[in-house]
Coordinates of C-alpha atoms and ligand atoms in Angstrom, one line a residue:
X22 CA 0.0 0.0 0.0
X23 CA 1.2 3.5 -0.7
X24 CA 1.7 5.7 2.2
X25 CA -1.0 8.5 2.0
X26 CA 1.0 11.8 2.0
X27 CA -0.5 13.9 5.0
X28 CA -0.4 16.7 2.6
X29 CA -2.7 15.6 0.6
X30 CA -6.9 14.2 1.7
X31 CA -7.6 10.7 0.8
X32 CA -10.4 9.7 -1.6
X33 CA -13.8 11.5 -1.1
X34 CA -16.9 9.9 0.6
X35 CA -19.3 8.1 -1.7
X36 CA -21.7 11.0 -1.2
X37 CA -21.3 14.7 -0.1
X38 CA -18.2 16.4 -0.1
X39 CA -14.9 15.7 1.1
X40 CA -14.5 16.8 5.0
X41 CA -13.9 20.1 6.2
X42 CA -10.3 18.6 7.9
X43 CA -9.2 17.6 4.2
X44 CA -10.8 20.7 2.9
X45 CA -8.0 22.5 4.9
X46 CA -5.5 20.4 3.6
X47 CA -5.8 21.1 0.2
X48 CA -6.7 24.5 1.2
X49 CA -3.2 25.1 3.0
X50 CA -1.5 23.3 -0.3
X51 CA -2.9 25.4 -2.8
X52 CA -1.9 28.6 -0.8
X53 CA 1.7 27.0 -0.3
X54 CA 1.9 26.4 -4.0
X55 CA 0.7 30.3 -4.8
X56 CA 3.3 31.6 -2.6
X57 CA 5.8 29.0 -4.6
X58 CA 4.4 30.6 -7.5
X59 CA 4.7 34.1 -6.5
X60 CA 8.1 33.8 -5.1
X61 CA 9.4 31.5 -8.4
X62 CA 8.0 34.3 -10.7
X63 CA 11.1 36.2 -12.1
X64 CA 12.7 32.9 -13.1
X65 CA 9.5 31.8 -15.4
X66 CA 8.9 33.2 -19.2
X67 CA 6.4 35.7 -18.7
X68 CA 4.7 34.9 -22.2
X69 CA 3.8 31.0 -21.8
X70 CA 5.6 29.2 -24.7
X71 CA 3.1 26.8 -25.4
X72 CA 2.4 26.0 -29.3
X73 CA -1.7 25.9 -29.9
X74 CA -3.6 22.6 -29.0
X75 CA -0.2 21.7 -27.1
X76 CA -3.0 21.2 -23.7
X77 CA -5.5 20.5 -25.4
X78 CA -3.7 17.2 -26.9
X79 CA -2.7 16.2 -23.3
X80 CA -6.2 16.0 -21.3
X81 CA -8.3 12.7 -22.0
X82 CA -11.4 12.6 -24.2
X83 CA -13.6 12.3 -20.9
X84 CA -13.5 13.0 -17.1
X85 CA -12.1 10.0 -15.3
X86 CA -14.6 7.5 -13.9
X87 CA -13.5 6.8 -10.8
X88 CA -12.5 9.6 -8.3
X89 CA -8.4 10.4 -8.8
X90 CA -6.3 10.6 -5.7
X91 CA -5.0 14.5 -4.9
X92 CA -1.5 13.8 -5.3
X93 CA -2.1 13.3 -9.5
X94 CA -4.3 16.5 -9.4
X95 CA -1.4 18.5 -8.2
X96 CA 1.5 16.8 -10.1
X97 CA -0.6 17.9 -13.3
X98 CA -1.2 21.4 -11.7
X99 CA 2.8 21.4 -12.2
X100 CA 3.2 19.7 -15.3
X101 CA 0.2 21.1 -17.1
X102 CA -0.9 23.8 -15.7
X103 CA 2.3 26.1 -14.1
X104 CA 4.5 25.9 -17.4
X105 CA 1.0 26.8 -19.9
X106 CA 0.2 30.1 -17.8
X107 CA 0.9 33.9 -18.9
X108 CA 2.3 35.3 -15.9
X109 CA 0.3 38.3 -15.7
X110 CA 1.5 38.4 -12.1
X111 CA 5.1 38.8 -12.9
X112 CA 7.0 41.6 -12.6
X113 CA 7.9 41.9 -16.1
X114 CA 4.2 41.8 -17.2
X115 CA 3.5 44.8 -19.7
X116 CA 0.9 43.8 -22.5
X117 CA -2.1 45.0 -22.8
X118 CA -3.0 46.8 -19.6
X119 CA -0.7 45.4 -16.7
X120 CA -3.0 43.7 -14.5
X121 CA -2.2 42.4 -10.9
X122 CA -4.0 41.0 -8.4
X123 CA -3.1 41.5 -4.9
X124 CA -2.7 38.8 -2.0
X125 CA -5.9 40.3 0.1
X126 CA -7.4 40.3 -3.2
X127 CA -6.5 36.4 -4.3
X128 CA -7.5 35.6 -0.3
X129 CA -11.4 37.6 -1.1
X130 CA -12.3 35.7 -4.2
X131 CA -10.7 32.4 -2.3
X132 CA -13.3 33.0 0.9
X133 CA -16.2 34.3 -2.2
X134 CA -16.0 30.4 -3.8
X135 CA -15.8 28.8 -0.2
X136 CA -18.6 31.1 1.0
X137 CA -20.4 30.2 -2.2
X138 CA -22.5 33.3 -1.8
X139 CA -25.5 34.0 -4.4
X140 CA -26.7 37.3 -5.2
X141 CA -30.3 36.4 -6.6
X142 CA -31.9 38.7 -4.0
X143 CA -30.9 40.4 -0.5
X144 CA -32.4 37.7 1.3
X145 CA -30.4 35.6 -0.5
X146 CA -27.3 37.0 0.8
X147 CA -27.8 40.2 2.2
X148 CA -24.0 40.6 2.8
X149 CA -23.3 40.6 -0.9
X150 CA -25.7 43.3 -1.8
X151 CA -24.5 45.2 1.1
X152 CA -21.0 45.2 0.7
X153 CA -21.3 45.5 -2.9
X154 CA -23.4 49.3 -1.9
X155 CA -20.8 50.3 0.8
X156 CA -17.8 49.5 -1.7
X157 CA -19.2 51.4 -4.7
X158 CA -20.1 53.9 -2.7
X159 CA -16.1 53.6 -1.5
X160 CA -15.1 53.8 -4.8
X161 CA -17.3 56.8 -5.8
X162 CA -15.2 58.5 -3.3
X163 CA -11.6 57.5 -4.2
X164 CA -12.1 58.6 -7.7
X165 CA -13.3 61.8 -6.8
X166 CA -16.9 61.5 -8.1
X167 CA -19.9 62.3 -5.5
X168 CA -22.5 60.1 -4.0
X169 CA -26.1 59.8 -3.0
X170 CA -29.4 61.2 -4.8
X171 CA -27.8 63.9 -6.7
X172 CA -24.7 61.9 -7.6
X173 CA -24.1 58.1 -8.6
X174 CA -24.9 55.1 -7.3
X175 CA -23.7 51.6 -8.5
X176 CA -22.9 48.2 -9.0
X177 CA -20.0 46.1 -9.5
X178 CA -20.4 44.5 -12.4
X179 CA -17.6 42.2 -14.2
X180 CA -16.4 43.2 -17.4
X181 CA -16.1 46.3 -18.7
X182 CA -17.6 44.7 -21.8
X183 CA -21.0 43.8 -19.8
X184 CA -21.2 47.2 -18.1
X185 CA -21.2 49.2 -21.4
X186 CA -23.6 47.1 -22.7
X187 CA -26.1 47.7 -19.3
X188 CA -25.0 51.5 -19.7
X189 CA -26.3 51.6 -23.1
X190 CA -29.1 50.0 -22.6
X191 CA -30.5 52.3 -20.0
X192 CA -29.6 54.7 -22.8
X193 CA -31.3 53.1 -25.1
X194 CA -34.7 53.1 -22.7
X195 CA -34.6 56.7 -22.3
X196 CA -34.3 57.3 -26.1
X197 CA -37.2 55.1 -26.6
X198 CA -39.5 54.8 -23.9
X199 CA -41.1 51.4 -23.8
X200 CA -38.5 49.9 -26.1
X201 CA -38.1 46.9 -23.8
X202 CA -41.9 46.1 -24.6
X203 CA -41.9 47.4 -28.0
X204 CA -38.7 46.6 -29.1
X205 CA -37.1 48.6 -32.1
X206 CA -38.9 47.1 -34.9
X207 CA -40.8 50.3 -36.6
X208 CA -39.1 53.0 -34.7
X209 CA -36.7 55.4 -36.4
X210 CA -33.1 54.1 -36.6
X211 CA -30.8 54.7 -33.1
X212 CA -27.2 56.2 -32.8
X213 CA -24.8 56.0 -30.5
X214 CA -21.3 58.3 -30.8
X215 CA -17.8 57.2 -29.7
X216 CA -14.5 57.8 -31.1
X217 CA -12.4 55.9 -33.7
X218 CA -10.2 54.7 -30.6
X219 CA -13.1 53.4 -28.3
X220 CA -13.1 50.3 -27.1
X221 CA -14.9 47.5 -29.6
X222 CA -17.3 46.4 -26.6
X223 CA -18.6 49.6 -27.8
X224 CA -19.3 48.0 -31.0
X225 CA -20.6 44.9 -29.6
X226 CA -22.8 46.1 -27.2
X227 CA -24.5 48.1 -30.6
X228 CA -24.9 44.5 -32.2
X229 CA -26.4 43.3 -29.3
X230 CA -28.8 46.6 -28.8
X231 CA -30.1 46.6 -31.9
X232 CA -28.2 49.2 -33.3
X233 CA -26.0 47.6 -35.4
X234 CA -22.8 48.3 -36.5
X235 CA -23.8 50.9 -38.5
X236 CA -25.7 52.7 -35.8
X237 CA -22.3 53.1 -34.2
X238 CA -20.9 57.0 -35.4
X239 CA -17.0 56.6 -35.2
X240 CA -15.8 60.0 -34.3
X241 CA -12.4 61.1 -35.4
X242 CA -10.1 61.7 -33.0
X243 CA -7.8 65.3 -33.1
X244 CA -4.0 64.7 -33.0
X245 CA -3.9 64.2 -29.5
X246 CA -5.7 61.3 -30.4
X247 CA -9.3 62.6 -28.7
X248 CA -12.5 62.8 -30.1
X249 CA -12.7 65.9 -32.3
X250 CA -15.9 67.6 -30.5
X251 CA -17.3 69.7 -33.5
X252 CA -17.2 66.7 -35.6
X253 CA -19.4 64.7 -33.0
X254 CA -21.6 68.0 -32.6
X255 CA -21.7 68.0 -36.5
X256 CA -22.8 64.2 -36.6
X257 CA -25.3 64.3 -34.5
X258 CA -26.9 67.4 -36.5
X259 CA -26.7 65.3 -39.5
X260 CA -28.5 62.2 -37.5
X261 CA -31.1 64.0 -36.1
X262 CA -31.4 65.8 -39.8
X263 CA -32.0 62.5 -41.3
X264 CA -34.9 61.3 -38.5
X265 CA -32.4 58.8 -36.2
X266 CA -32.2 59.0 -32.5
X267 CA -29.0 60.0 -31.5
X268 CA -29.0 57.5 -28.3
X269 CA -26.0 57.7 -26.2
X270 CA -22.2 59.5 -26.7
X271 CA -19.3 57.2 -25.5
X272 CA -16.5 58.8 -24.3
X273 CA -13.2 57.3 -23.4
X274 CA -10.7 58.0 -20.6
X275 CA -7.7 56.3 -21.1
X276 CA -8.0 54.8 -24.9
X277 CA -6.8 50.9 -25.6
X278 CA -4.3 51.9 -27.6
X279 CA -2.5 55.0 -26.2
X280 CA -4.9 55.7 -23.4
X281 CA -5.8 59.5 -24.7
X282 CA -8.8 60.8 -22.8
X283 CA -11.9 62.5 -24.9
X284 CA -12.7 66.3 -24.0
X285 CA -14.7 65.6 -21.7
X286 CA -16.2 68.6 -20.6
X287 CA -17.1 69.4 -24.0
X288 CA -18.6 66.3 -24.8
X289 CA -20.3 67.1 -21.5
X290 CA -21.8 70.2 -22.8
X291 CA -23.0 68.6 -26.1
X292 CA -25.0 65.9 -24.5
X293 CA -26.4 68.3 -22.1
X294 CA -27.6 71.0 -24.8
X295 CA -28.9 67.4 -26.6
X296 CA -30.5 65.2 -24.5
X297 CA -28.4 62.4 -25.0
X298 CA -26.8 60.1 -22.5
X299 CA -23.1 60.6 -21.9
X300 CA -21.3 57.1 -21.1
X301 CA -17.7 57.3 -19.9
X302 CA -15.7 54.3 -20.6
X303 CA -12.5 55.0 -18.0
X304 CA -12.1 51.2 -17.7
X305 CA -8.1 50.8 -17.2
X306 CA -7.5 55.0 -16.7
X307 CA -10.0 55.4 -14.3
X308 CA -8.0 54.3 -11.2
X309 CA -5.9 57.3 -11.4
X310 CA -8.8 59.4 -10.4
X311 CA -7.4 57.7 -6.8
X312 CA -4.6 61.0 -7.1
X313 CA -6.0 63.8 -6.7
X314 CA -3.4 65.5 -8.8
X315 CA -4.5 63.3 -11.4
X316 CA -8.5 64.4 -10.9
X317 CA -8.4 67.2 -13.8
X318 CA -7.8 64.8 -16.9
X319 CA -11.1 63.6 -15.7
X320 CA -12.8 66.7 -15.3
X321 CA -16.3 66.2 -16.5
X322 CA -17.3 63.3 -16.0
X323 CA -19.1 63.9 -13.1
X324 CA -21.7 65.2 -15.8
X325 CA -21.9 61.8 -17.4
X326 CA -24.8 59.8 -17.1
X327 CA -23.1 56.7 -16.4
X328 CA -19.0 56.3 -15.8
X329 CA -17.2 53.1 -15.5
X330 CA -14.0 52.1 -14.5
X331 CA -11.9 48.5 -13.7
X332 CA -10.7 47.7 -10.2
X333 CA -9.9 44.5 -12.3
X334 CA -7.3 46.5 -14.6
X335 CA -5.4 49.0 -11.9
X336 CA -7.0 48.7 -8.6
X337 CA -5.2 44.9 -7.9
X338 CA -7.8 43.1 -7.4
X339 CA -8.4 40.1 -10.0
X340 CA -10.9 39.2 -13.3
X341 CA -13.6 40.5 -12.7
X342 CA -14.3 43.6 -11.2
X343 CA -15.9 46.8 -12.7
X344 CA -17.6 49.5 -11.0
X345 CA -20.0 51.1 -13.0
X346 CA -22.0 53.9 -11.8
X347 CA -25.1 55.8 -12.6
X348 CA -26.9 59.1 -12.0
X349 CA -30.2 57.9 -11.6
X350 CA -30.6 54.6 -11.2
X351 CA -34.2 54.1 -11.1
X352 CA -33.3 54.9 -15.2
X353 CA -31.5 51.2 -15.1
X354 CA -34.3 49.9 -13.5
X355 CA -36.6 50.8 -16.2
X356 CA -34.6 49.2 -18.7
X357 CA -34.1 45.9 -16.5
X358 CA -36.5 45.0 -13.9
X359 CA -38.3 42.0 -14.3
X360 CA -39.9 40.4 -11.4
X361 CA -41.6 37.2 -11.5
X362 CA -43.4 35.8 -8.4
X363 CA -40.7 33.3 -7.0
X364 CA -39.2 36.5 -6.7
X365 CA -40.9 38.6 -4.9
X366 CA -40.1 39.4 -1.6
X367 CA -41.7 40.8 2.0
X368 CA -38.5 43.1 1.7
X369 CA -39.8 44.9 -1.4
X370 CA -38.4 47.9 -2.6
X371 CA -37.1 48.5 1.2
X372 CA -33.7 46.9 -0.1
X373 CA -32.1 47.2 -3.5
X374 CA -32.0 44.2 -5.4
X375 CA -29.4 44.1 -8.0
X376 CA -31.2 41.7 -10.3
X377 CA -33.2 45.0 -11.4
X378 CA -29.9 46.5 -12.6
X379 CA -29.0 44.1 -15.3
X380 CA -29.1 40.9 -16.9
X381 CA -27.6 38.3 -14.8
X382 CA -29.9 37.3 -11.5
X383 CA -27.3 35.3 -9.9
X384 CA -24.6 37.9 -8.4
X385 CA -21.2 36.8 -7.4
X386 CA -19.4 38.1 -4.1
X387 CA -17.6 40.3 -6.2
X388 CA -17.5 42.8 -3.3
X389 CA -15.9 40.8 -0.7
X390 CA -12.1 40.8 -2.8
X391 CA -12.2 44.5 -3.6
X392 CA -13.7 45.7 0.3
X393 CA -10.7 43.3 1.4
X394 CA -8.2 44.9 -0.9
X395 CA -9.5 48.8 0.4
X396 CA -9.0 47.8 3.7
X397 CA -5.6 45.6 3.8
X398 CA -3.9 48.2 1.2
X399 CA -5.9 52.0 2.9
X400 CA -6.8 54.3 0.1
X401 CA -3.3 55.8 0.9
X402 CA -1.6 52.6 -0.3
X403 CA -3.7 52.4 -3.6
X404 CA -3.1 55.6 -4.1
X405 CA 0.6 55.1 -3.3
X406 CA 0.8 52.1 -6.1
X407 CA -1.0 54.0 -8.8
X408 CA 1.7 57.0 -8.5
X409 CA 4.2 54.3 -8.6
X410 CA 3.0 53.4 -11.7
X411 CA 2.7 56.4 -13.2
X412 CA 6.1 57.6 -12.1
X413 CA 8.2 54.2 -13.9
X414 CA 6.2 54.8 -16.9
X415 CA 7.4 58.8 -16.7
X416 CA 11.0 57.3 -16.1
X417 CA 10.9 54.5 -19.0
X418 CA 9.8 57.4 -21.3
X419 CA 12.4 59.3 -20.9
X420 CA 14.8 56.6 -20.7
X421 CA 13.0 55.7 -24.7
X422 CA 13.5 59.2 -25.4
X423 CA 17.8 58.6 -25.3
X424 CA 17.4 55.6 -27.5
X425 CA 18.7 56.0 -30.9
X426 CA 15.7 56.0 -33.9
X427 CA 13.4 55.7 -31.2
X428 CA 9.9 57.5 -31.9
X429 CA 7.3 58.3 -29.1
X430 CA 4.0 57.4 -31.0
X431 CA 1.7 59.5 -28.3
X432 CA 1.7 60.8 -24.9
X433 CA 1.6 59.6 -22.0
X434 CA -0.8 60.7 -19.4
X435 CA -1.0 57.5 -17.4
X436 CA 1.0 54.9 -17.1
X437 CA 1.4 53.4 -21.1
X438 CA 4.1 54.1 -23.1
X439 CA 3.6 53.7 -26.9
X440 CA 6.6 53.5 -29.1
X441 CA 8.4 52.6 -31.9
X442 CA 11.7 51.8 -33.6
X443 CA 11.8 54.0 -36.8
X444 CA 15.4 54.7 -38.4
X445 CA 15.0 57.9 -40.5
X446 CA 16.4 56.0 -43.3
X447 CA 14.0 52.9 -43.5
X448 CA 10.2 53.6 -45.0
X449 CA 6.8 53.1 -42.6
X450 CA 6.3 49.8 -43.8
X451 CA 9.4 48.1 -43.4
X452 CA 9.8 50.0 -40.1
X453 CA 6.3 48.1 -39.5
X454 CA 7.8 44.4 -40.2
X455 CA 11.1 45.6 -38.0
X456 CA 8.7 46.5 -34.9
X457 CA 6.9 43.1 -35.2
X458 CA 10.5 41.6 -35.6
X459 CA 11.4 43.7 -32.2
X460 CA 8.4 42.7 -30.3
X461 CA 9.1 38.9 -31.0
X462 CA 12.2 39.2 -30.0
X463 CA 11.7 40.7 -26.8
X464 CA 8.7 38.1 -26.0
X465 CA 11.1 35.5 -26.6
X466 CA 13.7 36.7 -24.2
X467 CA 11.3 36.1 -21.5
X468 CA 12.2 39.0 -19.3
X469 CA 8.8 40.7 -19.9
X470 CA 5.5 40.6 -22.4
X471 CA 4.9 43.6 -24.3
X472 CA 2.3 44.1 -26.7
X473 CA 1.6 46.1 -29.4
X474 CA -0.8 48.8 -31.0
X475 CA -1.8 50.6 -34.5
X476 CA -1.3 54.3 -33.3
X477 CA -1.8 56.3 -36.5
X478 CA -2.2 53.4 -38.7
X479 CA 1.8 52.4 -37.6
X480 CA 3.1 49.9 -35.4
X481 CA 3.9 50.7 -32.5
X482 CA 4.9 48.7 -29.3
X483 CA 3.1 49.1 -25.8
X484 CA 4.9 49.4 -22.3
X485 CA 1.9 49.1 -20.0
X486 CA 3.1 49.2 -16.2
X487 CA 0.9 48.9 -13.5
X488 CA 1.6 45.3 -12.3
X489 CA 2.2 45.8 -8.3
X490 CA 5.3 44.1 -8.3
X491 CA 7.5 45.8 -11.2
X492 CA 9.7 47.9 -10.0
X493 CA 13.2 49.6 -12.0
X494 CA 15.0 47.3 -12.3
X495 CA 12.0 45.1 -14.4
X496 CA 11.9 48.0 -16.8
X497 CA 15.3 47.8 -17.1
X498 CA 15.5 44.0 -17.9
X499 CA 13.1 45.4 -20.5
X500 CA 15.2 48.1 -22.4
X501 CA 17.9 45.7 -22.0
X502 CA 15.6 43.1 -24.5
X503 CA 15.0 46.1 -26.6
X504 CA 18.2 46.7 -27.4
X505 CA 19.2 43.5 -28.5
X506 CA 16.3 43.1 -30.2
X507 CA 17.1 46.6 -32.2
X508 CA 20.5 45.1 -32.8
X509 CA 19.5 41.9 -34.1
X510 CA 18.0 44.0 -37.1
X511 CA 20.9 45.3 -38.4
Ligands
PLP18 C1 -11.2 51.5 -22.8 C2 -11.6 50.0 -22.6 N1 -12.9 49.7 -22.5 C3 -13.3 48.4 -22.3 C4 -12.3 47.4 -22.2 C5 -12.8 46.0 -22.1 O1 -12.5 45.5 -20.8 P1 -13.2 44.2 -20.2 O2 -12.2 43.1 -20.4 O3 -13.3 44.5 -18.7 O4 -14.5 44.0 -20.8 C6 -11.0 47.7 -22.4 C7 -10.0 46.6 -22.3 O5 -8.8 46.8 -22.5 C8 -10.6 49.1 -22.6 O6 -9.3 49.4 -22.7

């Protein structure tokens, strides 16, 4: 007989779960292993070198029969499952928008599974919806925007992607009374306004509205890479010429690409003289707000109808987290509520419900990681980490800046640097193919992920910092890759 390894719980009971005592085992391993994990990052690739299908090929056509003892669940959590991950927790993590979680964070969503909390109603868990109205009302604060019946109110949704979509929606009620009855069949077309550089959820939340594609007004953007106001003035006279709704304007704080924020306040204006809803998208930039110093890139959307912004992208906590918040929530309501008898409660209207504010009725305990994070970190630590950020990106620019042939492709008001390689001798295009070439190279070194973006229609590579754990010496690492990724093209 093998010797059971006290590590690890024996095989479960024939019926219910296994025990709380081997519960705590494998509780106390997996936390072990994370701290391995965390501690064993720098050494690891940061961009997982797996080939496609290369995972997919190893796991067996069906779930095993028989129950499989712990000790081969956690030798293929090392052999499968450690060496195929993107280590967006490493140091040297820049794609995209640099995204950390946090230990008080990974410890929330841990005690959210085990608590198994389910946000159908407040009966159901009145904790969750409680928590989830203190902490937007928390966030509200730390970015600078007011609570309460003449302010916002909110939810935390998860995606970015989802919130837009329940933004626009409300939008789309108040353009059309009665439209979730009616639907859009036989009423004049809708539009909705954003800039060329918007997020696509923008886009997709249009397909799924009814709008379509081409009820989504790309705005251009100025050369500071912002919405050109007069233009979106001058579109919405043509709309409203030609008999559409103009619905909802979408403005962005903090683009994808080079994270330019729209002019706000005279977006602001626009929608106020029109009657149309004004959705901010801040998802990654929106953290910021947390620095006061920071607050006047933001001015004006405190006149939006709805803001959003991702605790999931720059507040360290992990997938998913966004707050979104509304003026006027009852306006939400309209659009959502749906209430059949098995839910109806004694509690009534005396308590908010959450299911009125969007489409999913089950709610996870999204609150618990990000009240935990507030607390174990204090506003003046998130605030501290954010300026951190911001300052290394401020450093790494300037350090881009010395390099030889190297072009800034935009500011940088945040904490993304966009770049590019472009010797004054070699055209756009091949410059192009030499940037890709760059940005391989540097993935392969392993040191650190970077990704890319078109800024003007060029190729330019992305330094996103924000990851709580990169510090100098990381970006270093990373113009080190750059340069010998430069030098390898000539
Ligand atoms: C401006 C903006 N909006 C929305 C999104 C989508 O975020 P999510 O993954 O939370 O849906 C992104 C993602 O990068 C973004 O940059």
């Amino acid at each position: 007989m093998i010797p059971r390894n006290p590590r690890f719980p024996g095989p479960p009971p024939a019926h219910g779960d296994f025990s709380p005592a081997d519960f705590r085992r494998m509780g106390e391993a997996a936390v072990d292993r994370l701290a391995r994990y965390l501690e064993t990052l720098e050494s690891r690739p940061v961009l997982a070198r797996t080939k496609p299908g290369d995972i997919l090929a190893q796991l067996p056509p069906r779930a095993p029969e028989e129950p499989e003892p712990w000790e081969s669940i956690e030798r293929d959590l090392d052999g499968l499952v450690e060496p195929n991950l993107t280590h967006w927790q490493s140091p040297g993590y820049l794609a995209y928008f640099a995204t950390t979680s946090s230990a008080p964070a990974a410890v929330g969503e841990f005690l959210a599974a085990g608590y198994n909390q389910i946000g159908i109603l407040w009966r159901t868990s009145p904790v969750l919806t409680e928590l989830e109205q203190g902490v937007v009302r928390w966030l509200l604060d730390l970015v600078g925007l007011p609570w309460g019946p003449d302010g916002f109110d909110g939810q935390l949704a998860d995606t970015a992607s989802t919130a837009s979509l329940i933004a626009l929606a409300a939008a789309r009620e108040q353009a059309y009374p009665d439209v979730r009855k009616t639907g859009l069949a036989g009423r004049p077309a809708g539009a909705v306004y954003c800039s060329e550089l918007a997020h696509s959820s923008i886009d997709k939340a249009c397909v799924v509205l009814g709008f379509g594609t081409e009820g989504l007004r790309k705005i251009p953007s100025d050369g500071d890479f912002r919405m050109d106001a007069s233009a979106l003035a001058a579109a919405i006279a043509a709309d409203r010429a030609a008999g559409r709704v103009p619905v909802a304007v979408v403005a962005t704080a903090g683009t994808t690409a080079v994270t330019s924020v729209d002019p706000l306040p005279a977006i602001a204006d626009l929608c106020a003289r029109e009657g149309v809803w004004l959705h901010v998208d801040a998802a990654y930039a929106g953290s910021a707000a947390v620095i006061p110093e920071m607050r006047p890139l933001f001015s004006g959307w405190e006149r939006a109808d709805s803001v959003l912004f991702n605790p999931h992208k720059w507040m360290f906590v992990p997938n998913d987290c966004t707050g979104l918040f509304f003026r006027r929530m009852e306006r939400v309501r309209r659009a959502f509520s749906v209430v059949p008898n098995y839910l109806e409660t004694p509690e009534g209207q005396t308590v908010r419900e959450y299911m009125d504010y969007g489409v999913q009725l089950g709610r996870r305990f999204r609150a618990l990681k990000m009240w935990m994070t507030l607390r174990a970190f204090g506003v003046a630590g998130v605030r501290a980490r954010i300026a951190d950020a911001i300052s290394q990106a401020r450093w790494l620019r300037a350090e881009l800046e010395k390099e030889p042939d190297v072009v800034l492709a935009a500011p940088s008001p945040f904490s993304v640097v966009a770049f590019r390689w472009q010797p004054r001798t070699m055209d756009g295009a091949a410059a192009d193919a030499a940037n890709a070439r760059i940005l391989a190279r540097i993935n392969e070194d392993g040191r650190t992920f970077v990704s890319h973006a078109l800024v003007k229609g060029r190729y330019a590579l992305r330094a996103a910092i924000g990851n709580v754990r990169t510090e100098r010496r990381h970006l270093e690492g990373f113009l080190a890759a750059f340069r010998a990724a430069v030098a390898a093209e000539s």
